[in-house]
Each structure stands twice: as structure tokens, then as C-alpha cells.
Short mmCIF file of C-alpha atoms in Angstrom, two decimals:
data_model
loop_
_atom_site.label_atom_id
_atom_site.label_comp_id
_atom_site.label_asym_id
_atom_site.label_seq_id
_atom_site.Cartn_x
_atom_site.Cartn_y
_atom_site.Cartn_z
CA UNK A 1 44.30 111.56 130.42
CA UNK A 2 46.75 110.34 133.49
CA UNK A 3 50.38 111.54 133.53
CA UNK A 4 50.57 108.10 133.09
CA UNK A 5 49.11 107.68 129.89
CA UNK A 6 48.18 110.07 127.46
CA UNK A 7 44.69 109.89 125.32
CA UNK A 8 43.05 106.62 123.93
CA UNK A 9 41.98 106.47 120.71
CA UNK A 10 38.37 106.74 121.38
CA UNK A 11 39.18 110.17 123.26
CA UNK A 12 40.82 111.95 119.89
CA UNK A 13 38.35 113.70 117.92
CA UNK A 14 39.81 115.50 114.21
CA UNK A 15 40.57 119.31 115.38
CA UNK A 16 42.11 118.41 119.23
CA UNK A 17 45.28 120.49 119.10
CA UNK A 18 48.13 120.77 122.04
CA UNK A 19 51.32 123.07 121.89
CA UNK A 20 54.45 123.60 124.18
CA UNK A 21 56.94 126.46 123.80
CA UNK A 22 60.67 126.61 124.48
CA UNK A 23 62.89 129.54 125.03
CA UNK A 24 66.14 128.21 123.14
CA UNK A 25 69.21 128.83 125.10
CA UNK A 26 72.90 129.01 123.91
CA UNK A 27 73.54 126.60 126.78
CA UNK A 28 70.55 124.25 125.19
CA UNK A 29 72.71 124.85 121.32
CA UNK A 30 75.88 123.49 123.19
CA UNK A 31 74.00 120.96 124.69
CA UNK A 32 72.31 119.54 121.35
CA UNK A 33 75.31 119.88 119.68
CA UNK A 34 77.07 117.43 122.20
CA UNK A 35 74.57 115.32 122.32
CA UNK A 36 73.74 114.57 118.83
CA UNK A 37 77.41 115.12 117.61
CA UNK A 38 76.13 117.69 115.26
CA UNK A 39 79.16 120.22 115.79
CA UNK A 40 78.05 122.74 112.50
CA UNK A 41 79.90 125.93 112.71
CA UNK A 42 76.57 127.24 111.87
CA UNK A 43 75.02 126.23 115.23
CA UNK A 44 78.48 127.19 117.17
CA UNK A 45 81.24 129.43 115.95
CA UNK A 46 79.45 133.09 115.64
CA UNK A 47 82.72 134.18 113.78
CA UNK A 48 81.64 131.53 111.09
CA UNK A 49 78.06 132.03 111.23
CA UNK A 50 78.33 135.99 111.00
CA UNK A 51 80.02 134.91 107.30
CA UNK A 52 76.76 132.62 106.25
CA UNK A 53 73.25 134.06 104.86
CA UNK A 54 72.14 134.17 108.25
CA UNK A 55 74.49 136.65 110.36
CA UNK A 56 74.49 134.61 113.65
CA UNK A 57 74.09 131.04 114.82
CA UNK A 58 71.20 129.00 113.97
CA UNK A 59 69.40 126.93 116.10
CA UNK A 60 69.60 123.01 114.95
CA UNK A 61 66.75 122.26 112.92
CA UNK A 62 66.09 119.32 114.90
CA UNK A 63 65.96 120.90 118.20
CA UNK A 64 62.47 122.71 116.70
CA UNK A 65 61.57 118.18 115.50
CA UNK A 66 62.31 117.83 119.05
CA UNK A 67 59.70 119.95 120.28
CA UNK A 68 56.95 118.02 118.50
CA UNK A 69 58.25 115.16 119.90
CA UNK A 70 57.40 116.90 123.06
CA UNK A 71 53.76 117.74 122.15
CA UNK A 72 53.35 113.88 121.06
CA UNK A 73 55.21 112.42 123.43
CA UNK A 74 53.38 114.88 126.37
CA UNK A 75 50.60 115.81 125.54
CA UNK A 76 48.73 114.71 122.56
CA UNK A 77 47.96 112.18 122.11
CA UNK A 78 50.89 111.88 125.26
CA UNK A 79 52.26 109.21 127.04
CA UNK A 80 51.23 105.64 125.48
CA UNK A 81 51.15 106.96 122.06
CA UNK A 82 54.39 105.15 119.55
CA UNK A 83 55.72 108.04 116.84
CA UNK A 84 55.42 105.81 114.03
CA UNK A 85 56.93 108.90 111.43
CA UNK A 86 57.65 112.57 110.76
CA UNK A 87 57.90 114.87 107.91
CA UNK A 88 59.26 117.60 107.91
CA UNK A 89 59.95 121.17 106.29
CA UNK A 90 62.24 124.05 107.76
CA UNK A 91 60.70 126.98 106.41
CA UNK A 92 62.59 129.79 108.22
CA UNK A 93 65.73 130.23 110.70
CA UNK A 94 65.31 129.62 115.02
CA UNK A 95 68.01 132.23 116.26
CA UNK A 96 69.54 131.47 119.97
CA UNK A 97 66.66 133.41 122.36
CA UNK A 98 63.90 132.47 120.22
CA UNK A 99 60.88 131.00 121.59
CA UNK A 100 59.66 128.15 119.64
CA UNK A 101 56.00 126.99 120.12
CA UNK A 102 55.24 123.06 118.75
CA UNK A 103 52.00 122.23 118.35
CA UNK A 104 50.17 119.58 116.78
CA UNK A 105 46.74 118.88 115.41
CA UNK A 106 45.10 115.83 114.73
CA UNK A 107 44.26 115.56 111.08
CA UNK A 108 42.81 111.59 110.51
CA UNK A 109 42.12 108.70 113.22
CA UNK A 110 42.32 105.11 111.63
CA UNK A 111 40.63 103.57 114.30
CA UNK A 112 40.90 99.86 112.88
CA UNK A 113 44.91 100.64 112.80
CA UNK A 114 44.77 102.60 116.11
CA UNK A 115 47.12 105.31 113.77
CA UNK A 116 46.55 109.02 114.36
CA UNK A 117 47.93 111.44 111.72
CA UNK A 118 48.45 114.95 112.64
CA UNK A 119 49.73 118.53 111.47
CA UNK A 120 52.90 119.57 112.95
CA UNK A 121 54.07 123.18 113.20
CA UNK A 122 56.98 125.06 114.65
CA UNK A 123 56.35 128.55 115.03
CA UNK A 124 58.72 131.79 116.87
CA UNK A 125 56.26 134.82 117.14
CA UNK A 126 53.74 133.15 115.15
CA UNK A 127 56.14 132.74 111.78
CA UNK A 128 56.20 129.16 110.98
CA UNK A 129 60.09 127.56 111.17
CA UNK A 130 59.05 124.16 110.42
CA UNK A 131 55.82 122.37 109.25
CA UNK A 132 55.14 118.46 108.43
CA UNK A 133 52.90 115.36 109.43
CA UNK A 134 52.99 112.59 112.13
CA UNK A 135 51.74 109.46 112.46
CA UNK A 136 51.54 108.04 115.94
CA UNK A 137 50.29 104.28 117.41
CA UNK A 138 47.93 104.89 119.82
CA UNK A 139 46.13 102.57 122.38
CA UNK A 140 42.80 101.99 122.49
CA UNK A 141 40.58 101.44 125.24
CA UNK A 142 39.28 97.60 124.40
#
């Protein structure tokens, strides 16, 4: 693997896992939420958010998808390699100061379709946040 391009098909083996963790910021909440538009009270008004279920502002659940972009983007299979789809689950709340560790395993390699499907989890302190599967287009070597 270059930082150029990430593995090749023929690299991947079923089991080959890579992770990367984020501290979430307030400044990264404000950020997302200009960015993407999403302006929830949830994510940005503690006044509100101290009246919901959860007490305090929640991270966006997509900031935790983001992550695994990371991982897929990054690392595995890295650069190269097309996200073809996500699912996705949000199991539990990400609170601002939470550390958030993506990682993703790969579960199946259709070689003949150069896909690779793999397990996606989000995890803070080793309670999962958000779970699902990804399919990603990656090169081979011929």
C-alpha cells in the first residue's frame, strides 16, 4: 500500500481490519452542522437538548458514517477503493468529547466484480454507536 493508493484486490484477505479514532469537538459539531446544513437543536442549542431524552447535545449521527468513510477512504482498502454503499444502524448516543473509533473489517471479496464487503462499527469506549455494511470497488492488480 502507497499513500497513493490503498490495497489491490489481490492484497485483501477476509479478517484484514483497520480503525481510526476521533476526539469529537464542539468546534467539529458547529462545523458539521454548517457544512451539511443540518442545524438540529439537538446537535446545537444545549438549552433544547437538556429538554430531550438525552440531557445534552448529540453528536450528528453522520459525523460517526463519516469516520468509516475515513477507514475506507484511508486505510482499508484506502485510496483507489470507490464506496459503492453503506448501511447503517445508530445504536447508542456520541456526546461532544467522545472519542469515536471506526473500524472496518472485510467480510466477502468478489474478485470477478472487484467488490469488497465489509463490517462497519462505530464504537466510544468500546460501546458500539453505530454498526452496518460497505461495499467498496476496488482495483485490481491486472
Amino acid at each position: 500500500m502507497s499513500d497513493l493508493h490503498g490495497y489491490y484486490l489481490e492484497d485483501l484477505e477476509v479478517g484484514m481490519s483497520a480503525s481510526y479514532a476521533k476526539t469529537v469537538s464542539e468546534s467539529d459539531v458547529y462545523t458539521f452542522a454548517g457544512i451539511t446544513g443540518d442545524n438540529n437543536p439537538v446537535h446545537i442549542n444545549q438549552e433544547f437538548a437538556e429538554t430531550t431524552q438525552f440531557k445534552q447535545r448529540i453528536v450528528h449521527g453522520m459525523f460517526s458514517a463519516g469516520l468509516i468513510s475515513t477507514v475506507l477512504g484511508t486505510r482499508l482498502p484506502g485510496p483507489g477503493a470507490i464506496y459503492i454503499d453503506q448501511t447503517l444502524k445508530f445504536k447508542a448516543p456520541v456526546f461532544i468529547g467522545d472519542t469515536v473509533t471506526a473500524t472496518a473489517t472485510v467480510l466477502e471479496i468478489d474478485s470477478r466484480r472487484r467488490r469488497v464487503k465489509l463490517e462497519t462499527v462505530c464504537t466510544v469506549n468500546g460501546k458500539v454507536v453505530a454498526t452496518g455494511e460497505a461495499t467498496n470497488m476496488v482495483d485490481s492488480r491486472g
